Protein backbone atom coordinates (compact mmCIF):
# COMPACT_ATOMS: atom_id res chain seq x y z
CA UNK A 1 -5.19 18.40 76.07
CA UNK A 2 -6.54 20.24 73.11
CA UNK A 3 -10.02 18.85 71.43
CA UNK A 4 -9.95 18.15 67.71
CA UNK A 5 -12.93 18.83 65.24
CA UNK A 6 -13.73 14.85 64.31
CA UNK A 7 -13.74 14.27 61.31
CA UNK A 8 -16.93 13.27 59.20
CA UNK A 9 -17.84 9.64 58.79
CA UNK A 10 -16.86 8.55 54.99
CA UNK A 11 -20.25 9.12 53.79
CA UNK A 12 -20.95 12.43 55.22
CA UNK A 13 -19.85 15.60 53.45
CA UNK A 14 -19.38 18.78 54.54
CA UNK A 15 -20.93 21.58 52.57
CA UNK A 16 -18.46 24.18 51.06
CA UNK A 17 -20.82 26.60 49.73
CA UNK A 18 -19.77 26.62 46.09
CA UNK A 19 -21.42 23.44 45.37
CA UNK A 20 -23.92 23.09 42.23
CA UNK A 21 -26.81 21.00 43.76
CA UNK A 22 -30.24 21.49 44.61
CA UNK A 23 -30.18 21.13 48.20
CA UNK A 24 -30.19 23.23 51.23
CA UNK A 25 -27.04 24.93 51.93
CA UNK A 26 -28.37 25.99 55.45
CA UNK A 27 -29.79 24.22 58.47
CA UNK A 28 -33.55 25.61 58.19
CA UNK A 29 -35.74 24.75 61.42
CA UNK A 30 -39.17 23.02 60.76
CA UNK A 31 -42.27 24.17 61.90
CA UNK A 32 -42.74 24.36 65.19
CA UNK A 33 -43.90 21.09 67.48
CA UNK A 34 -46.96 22.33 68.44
CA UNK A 35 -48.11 23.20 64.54
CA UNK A 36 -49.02 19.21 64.23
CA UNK A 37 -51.52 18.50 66.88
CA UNK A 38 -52.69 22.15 68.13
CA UNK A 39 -56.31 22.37 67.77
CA UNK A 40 -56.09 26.44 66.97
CA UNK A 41 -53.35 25.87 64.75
CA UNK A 42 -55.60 23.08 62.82
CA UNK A 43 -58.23 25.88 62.91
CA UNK A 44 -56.30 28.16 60.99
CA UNK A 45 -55.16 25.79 58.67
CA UNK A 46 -58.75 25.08 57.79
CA UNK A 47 -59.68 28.27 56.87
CA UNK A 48 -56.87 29.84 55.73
CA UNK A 49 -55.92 26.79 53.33
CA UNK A 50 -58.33 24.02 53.06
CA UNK A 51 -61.37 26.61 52.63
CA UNK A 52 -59.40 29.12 50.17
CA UNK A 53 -57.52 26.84 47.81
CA UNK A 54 -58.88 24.40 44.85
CA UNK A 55 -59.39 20.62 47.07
CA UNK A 56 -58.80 18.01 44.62
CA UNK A 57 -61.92 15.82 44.62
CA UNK A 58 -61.96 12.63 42.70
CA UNK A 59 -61.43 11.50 38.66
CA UNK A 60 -64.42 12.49 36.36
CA UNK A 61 -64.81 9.04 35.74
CA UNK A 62 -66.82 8.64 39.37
CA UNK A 63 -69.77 11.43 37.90
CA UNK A 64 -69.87 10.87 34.16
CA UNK A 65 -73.61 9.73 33.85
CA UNK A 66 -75.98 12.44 33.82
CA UNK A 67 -77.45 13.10 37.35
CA UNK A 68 -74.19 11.10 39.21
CA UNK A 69 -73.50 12.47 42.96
CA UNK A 70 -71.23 12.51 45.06
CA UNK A 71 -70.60 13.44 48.22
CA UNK A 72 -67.08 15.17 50.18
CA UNK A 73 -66.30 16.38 53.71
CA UNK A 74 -63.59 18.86 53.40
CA UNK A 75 -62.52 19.68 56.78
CA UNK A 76 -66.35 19.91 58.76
CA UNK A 77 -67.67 21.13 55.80
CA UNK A 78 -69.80 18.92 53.38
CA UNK A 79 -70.29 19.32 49.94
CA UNK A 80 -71.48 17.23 46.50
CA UNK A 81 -71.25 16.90 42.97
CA UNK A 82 -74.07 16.64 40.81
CA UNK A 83 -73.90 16.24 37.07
CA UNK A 84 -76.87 17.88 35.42
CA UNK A 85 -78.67 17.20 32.22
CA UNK A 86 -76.45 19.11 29.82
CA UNK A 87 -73.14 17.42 31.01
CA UNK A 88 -71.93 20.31 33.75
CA UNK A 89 -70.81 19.07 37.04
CA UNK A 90 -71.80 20.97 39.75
CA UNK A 91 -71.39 21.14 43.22
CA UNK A 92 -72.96 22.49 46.14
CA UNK A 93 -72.74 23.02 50.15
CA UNK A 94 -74.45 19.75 51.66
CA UNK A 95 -77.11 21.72 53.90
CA UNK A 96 -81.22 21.93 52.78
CA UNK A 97 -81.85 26.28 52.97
CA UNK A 98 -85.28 25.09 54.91
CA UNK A 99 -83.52 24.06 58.34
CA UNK A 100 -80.39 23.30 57.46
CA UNK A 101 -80.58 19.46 57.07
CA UNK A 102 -77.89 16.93 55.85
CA UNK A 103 -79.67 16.45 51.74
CA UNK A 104 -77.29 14.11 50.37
CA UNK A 105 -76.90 11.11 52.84
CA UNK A 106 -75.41 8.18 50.50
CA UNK A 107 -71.72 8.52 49.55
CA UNK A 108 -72.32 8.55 45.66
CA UNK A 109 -74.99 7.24 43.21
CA UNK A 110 -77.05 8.09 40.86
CA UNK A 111 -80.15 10.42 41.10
CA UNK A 112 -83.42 8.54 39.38
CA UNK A 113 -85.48 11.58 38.97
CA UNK A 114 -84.55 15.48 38.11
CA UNK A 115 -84.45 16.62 41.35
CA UNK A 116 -82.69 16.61 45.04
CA UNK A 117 -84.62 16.00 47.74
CA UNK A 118 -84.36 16.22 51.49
CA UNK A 119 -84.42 13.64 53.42
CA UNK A 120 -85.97 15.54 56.24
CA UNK A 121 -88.38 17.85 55.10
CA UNK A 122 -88.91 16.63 51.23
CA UNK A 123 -88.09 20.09 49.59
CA UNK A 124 -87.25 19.53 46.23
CA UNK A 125 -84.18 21.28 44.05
CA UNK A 126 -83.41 21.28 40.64
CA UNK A 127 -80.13 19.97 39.37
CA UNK A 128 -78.86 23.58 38.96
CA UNK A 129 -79.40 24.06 43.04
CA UNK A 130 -82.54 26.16 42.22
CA UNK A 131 -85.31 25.65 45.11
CA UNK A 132 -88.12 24.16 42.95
CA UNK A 133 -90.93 23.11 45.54
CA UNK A 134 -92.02 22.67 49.60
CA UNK A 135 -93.87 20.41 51.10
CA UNK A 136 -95.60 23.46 53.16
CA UNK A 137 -99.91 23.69 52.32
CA UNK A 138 -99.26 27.26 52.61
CA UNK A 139 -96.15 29.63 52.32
CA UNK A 140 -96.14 33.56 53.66
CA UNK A 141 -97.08 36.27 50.99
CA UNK A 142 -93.40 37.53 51.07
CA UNK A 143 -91.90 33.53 50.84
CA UNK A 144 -90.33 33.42 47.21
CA UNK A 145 -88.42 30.07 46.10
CA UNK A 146 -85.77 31.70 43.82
CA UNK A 147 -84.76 33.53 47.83
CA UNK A 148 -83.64 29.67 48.63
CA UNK A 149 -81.04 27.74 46.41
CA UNK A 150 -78.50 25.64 47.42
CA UNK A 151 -75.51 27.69 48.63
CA UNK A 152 -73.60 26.95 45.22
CA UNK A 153 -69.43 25.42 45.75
CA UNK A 154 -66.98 26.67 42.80
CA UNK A 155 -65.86 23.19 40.96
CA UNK A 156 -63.77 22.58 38.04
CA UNK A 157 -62.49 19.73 36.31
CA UNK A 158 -59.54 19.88 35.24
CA UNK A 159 -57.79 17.05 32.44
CA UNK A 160 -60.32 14.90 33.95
CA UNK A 161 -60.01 15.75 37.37
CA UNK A 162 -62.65 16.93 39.46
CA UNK A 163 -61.76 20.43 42.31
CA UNK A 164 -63.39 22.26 44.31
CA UNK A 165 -62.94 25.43 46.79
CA UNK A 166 -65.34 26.65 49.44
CA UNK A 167 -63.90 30.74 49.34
CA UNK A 168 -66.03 33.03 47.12
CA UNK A 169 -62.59 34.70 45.63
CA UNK A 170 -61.18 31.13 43.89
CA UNK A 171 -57.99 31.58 43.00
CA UNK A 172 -56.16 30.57 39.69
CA UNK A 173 -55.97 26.28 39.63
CA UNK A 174 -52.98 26.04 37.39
CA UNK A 175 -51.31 28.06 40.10
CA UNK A 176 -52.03 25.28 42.77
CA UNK A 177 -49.41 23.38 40.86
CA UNK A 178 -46.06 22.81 43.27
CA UNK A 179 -44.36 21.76 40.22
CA UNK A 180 -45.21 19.12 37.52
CA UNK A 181 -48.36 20.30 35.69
CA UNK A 182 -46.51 21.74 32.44
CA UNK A 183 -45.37 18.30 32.02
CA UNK A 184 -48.55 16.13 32.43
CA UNK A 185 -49.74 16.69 28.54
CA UNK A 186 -48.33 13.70 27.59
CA UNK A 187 -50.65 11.49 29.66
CA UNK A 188 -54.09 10.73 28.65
CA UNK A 189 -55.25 11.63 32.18
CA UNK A 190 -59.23 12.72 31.35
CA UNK A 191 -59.48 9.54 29.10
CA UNK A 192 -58.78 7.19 31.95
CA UNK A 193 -61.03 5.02 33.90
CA UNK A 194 -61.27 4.34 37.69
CA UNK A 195 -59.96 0.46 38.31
CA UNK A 196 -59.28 0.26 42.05
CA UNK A 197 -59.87 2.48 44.71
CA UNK A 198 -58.30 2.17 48.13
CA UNK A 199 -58.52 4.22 51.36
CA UNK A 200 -56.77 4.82 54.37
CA UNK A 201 -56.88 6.68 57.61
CA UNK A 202 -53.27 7.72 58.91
CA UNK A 203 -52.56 8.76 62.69
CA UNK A 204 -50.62 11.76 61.43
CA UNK A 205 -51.26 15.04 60.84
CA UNK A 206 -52.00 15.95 57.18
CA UNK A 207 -48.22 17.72 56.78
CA UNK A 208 -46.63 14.99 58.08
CA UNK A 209 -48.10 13.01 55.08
CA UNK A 210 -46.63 15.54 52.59
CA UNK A 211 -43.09 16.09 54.44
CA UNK A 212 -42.66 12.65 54.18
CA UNK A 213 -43.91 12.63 50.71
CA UNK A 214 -41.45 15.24 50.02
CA UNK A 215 -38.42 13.48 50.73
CA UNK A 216 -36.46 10.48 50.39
CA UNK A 217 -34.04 9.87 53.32
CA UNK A 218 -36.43 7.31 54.92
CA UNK A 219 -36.66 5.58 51.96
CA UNK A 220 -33.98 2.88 52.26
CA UNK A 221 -34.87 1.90 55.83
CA UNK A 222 -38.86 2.39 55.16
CA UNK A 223 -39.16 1.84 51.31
CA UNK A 224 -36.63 -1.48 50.58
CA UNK A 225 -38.98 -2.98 47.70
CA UNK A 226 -38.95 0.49 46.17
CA UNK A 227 -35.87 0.97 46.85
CA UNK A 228 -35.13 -2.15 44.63
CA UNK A 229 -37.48 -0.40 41.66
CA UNK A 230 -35.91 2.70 42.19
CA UNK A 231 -32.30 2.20 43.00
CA UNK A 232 -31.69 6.05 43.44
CA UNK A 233 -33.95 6.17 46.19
CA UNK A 234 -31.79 3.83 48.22
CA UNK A 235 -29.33 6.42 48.53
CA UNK A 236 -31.52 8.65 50.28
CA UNK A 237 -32.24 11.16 47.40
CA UNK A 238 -35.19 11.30 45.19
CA UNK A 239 -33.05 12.76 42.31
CA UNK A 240 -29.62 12.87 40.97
CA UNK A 241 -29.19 16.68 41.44
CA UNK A 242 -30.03 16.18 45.25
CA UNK A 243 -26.75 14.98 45.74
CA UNK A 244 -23.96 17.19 46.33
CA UNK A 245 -21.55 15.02 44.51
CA UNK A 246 -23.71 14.44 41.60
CA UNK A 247 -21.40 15.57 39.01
CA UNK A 248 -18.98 12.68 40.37
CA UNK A 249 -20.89 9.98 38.56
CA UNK A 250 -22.29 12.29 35.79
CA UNK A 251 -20.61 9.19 33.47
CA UNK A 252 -22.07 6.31 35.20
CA UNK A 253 -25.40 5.61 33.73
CA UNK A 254 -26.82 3.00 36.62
CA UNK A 255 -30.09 3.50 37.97
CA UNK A 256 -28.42 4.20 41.19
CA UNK A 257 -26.81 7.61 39.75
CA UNK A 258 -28.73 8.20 36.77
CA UNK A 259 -32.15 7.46 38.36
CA UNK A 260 -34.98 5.69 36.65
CA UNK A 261 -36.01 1.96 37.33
CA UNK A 262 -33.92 -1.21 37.84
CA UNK A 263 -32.54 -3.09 34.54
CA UNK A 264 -35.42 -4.85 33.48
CA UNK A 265 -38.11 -2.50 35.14
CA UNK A 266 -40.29 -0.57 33.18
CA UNK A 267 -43.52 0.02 35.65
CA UNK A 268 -44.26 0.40 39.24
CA UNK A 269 -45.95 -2.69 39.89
CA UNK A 270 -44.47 -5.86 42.33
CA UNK A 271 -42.28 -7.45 39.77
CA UNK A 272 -41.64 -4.68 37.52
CA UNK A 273 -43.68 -5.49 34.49
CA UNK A 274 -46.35 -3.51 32.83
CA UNK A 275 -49.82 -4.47 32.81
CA UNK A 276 -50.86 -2.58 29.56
CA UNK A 277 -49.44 -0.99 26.35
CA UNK A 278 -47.34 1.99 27.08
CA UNK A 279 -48.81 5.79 26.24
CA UNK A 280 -48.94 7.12 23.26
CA UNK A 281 -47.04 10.27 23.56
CA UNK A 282 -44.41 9.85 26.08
CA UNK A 283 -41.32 10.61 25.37
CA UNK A 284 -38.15 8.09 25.88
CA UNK A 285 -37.08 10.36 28.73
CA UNK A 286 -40.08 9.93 30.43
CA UNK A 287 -40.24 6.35 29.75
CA UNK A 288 -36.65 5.78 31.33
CA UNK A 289 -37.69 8.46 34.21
CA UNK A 290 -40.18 5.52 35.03
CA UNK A 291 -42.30 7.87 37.31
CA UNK A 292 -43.59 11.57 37.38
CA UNK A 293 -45.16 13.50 39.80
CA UNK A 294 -47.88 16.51 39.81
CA UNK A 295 -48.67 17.83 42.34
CA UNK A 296 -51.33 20.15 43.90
CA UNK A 297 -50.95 21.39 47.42
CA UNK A 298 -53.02 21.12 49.60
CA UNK A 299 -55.09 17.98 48.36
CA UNK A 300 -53.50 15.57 45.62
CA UNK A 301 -50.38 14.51 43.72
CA UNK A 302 -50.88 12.48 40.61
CA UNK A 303 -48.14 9.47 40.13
CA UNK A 304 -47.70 9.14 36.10
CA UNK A 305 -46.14 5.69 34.65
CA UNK A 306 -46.07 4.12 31.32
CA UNK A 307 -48.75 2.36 31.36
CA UNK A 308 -51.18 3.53 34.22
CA UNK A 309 -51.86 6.63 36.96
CA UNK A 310 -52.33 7.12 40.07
CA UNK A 311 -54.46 10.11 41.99
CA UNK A 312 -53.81 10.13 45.95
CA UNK A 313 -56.04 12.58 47.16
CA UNK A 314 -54.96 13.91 50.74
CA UNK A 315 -57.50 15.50 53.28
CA UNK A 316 -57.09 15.96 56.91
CA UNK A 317 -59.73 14.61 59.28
CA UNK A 318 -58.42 16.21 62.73
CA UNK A 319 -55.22 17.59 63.87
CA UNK A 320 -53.67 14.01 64.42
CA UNK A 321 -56.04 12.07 61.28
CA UNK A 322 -55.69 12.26 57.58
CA UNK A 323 -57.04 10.13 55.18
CA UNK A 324 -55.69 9.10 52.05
CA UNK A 325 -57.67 8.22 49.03
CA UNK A 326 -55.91 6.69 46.14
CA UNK A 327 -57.21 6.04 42.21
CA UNK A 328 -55.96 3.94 39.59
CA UNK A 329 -56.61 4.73 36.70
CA UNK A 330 -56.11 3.12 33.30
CA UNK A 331 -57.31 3.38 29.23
CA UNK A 332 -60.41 1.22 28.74
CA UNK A 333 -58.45 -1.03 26.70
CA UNK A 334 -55.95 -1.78 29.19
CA UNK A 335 -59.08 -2.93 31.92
CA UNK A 336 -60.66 -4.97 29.21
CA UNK A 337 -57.28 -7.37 28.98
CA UNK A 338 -56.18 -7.46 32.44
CA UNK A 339 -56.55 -10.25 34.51
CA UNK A 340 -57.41 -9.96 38.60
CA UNK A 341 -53.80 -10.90 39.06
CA UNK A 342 -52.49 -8.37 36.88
CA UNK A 343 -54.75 -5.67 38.63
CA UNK A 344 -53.21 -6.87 41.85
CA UNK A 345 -49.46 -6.54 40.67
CA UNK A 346 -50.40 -2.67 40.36
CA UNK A 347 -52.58 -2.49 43.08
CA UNK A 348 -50.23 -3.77 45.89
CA UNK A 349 -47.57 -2.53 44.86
CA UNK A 350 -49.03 1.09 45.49
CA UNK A 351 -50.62 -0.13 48.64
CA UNK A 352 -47.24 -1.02 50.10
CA UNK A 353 -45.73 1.96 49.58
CA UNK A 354 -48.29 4.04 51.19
CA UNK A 355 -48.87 1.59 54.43
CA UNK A 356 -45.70 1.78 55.13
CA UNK A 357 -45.84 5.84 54.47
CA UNK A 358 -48.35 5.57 56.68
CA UNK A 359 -46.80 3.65 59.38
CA UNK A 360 -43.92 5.99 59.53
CA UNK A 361 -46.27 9.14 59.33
CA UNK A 362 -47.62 7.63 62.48
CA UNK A 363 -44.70 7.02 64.03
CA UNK A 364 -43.33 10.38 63.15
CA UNK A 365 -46.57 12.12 64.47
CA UNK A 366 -45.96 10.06 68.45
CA UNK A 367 -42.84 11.60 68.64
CA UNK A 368 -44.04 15.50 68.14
CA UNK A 369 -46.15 15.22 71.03
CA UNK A 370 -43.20 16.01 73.05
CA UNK A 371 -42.85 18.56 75.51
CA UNK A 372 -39.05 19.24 74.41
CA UNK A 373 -39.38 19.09 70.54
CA UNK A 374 -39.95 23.07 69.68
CA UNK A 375 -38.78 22.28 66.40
CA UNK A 376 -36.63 20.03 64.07
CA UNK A 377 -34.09 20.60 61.58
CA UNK A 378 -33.66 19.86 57.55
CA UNK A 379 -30.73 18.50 55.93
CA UNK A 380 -29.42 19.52 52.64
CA UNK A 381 -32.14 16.93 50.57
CA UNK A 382 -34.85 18.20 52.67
CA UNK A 383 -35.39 20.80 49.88
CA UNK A 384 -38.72 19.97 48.47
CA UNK A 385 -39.79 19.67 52.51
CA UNK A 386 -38.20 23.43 53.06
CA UNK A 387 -40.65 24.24 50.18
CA UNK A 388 -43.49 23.22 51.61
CA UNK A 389 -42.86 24.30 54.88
CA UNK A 390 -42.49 27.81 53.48
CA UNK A 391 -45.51 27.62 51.67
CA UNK A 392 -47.62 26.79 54.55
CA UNK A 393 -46.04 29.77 56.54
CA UNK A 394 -46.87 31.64 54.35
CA UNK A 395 -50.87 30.77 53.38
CA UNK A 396 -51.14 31.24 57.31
CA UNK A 397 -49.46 34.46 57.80
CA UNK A 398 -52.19 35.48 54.65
């Protein structure tokens, strides 16, 4: 008896090679098993990524008085922000050059005199890191203060958001930018104000977080209420050239095959509705688009809607922890009017979406501890995952 090839299931096609999509044409293997819960490996990922690329912080908003800190752990290392008389932020490794003692204990606040002091020892620095007094009766003849500032941290804020990077060679920020950036000008970003912060520690490691962020073929069975906002996401694609058959419904303008937000949706929120005036400058594409993303590996991607934004800042804890700390952010106008309830319609909508993220991250991460999984394999709308895996090669291979 011979054996015939089955046939693919209905909904399954098979790739020709001449097809005009953006997805994979190949199977690509993942990373390796090992890569998401190898000490060494998380080793290398800390210094060879986390310590030489700009680490998204927080929005300006958080240090806009004069003499506003804040402190960040960024891998073991701990930093913080200080803004100084004049306006500049700066920021600063978290150590006292006396003994090496923690100097900023509290997570932020607001200095109430001109200088930082340790906790330990009571020296005393300026706001520009300069060592400006001991607590010694007497110092050696060859003891100088301007010897001992604060080991200085490069930051930059950028449209109103705040980065930093620990290597002394910083490269270019703009260039952090997966994709996204040259489109953000429409948004007001640096005029916004904080209106809800939430946090949460996932059991994952950190690139589990952005494979999964990356792609959208868990969405139906993970993502059902955004499924319902985003009706293109239910079929497993996160846009309409990720299908291989796209050109096939290039006519119908549903959500489903068009993309953008169910009839009668114009914000991500839990029924739909907007909780403030739309933005100024967006244009009607971006209005119907419903949602934009910018993003900048490794640390943050910034959700843009019409009405509001979203910063989730990413930042791994341990080879199987990440935490994720998300913003909202909205015009001062659009805080004054809204109600509690309203905040919560944005709010948990966003907090939905990224427990259950989180929950599958988790899930996701159990399995790789297998002795048999060496690797996995990516499907043709894996593409943006592909990316990323590539990109981490290659910053560790640096």
């Amino acid at each position: 008896m011979s054996l015939q090839q089955k046939p693919p299931p209905p909904n399954r096609r098979v790739l020709s090679g001449t097809e005009d999509f953006d997805g994979l044409r190949e199977a690509h293997p993942t990373l390796s098993g090992p890569s998401y819960w190898d000490p060494e490996v998380y080793r290398m990922e800390l210094e060879r990524i986390f310590y030489r690329h700009w680490i998204f912080l927080c929005h300006s908003d958080s240090v806009a008085e004069t003499r506003a800190f804040r402190r960040f752990t960024i891998g073991n290392q701990g930093i913080f922000l200080v803004r100084d008389e004049d306006g500049t932020l700066r920021g600063f490794h978290n150590t006292c050059r006396h003994r090496g003692s923690t100097l900023c204990v509290e997570e932020q606040g607001r200095l109430t005199g001109r200088a930082i002091r340790c906790p330990y020892h009571q020296w005393a620095y300026g706001l520009d890191g300069r060592l400006v007094a001991t607590t010694s009766h007497a110092v050696a003849p060859d003891f100088d203060k301007a010897d001992y500032p604060l080991y200085p941290v490069a930051v930059r804020e950028w449209r109103g958001c705040v980065f930093a990077c620990l290597s002394d060679d910083a490269p270019d920020l703009e260039e952090g930018f997966e994709r996204g950036s040259d489109r953000i000008e429409h948004w007001p970003l640096e005029d916004l104000k904080i209106g809800h912060v939430w946090r949460k520690v996932m059991d994952c490691n950190w690139k589990v977080f952005w494979e999964n962020f990356n792609e959208c073929l868990h969405c139906p069975n993970i993502h059902p209420e955004l499924c319902d906002l985003v009706p293109i996401y239910g079929r497993r694609i996160s846009s309409v050239r990720d299908a291989a058959d796209w050109q096939d419904h290039l006519d119908d303008m549903h959500p489903r095959y068009a993309g953008g937000l169910r009839e009668g949706g114009e914000s991500w929120t839990m029924d739909g509705r907007p909780v403030g005036a739309k933005f100024d400058q967006l244009t009607e594409a971006e209005l119907q688009r419903g949602q934009s993303y910018f993003v900048s590996m490794p640390s943050v991607f910034i959700a843009a809607h019409r009405d509001y934004m979203r910063t989730v800042r990413v930042l791994p804890l341990g080879p199987e922890q990440t935490e994720i700390v998300a913003e909202w952010l909205f015009p001062q106008a659009t805080l004054d009017a809204m109600t509690p309830e309203d905040l919560k319609r944005v709010t948990d909508f966003g907090i939905l979406v990224m427990q259950q993220d989180g929950d599958a991250s988790a899930l996701n991460q159990q399995g790789l501890r297998s002795h048999k999984y060496e690797h996995g394999v990516l499907m043709p709308e894996e593409h943006w995952v592909k990316g990323f895996h590539d990109w981490v090669r290659e910053a560790l291979a640096d």
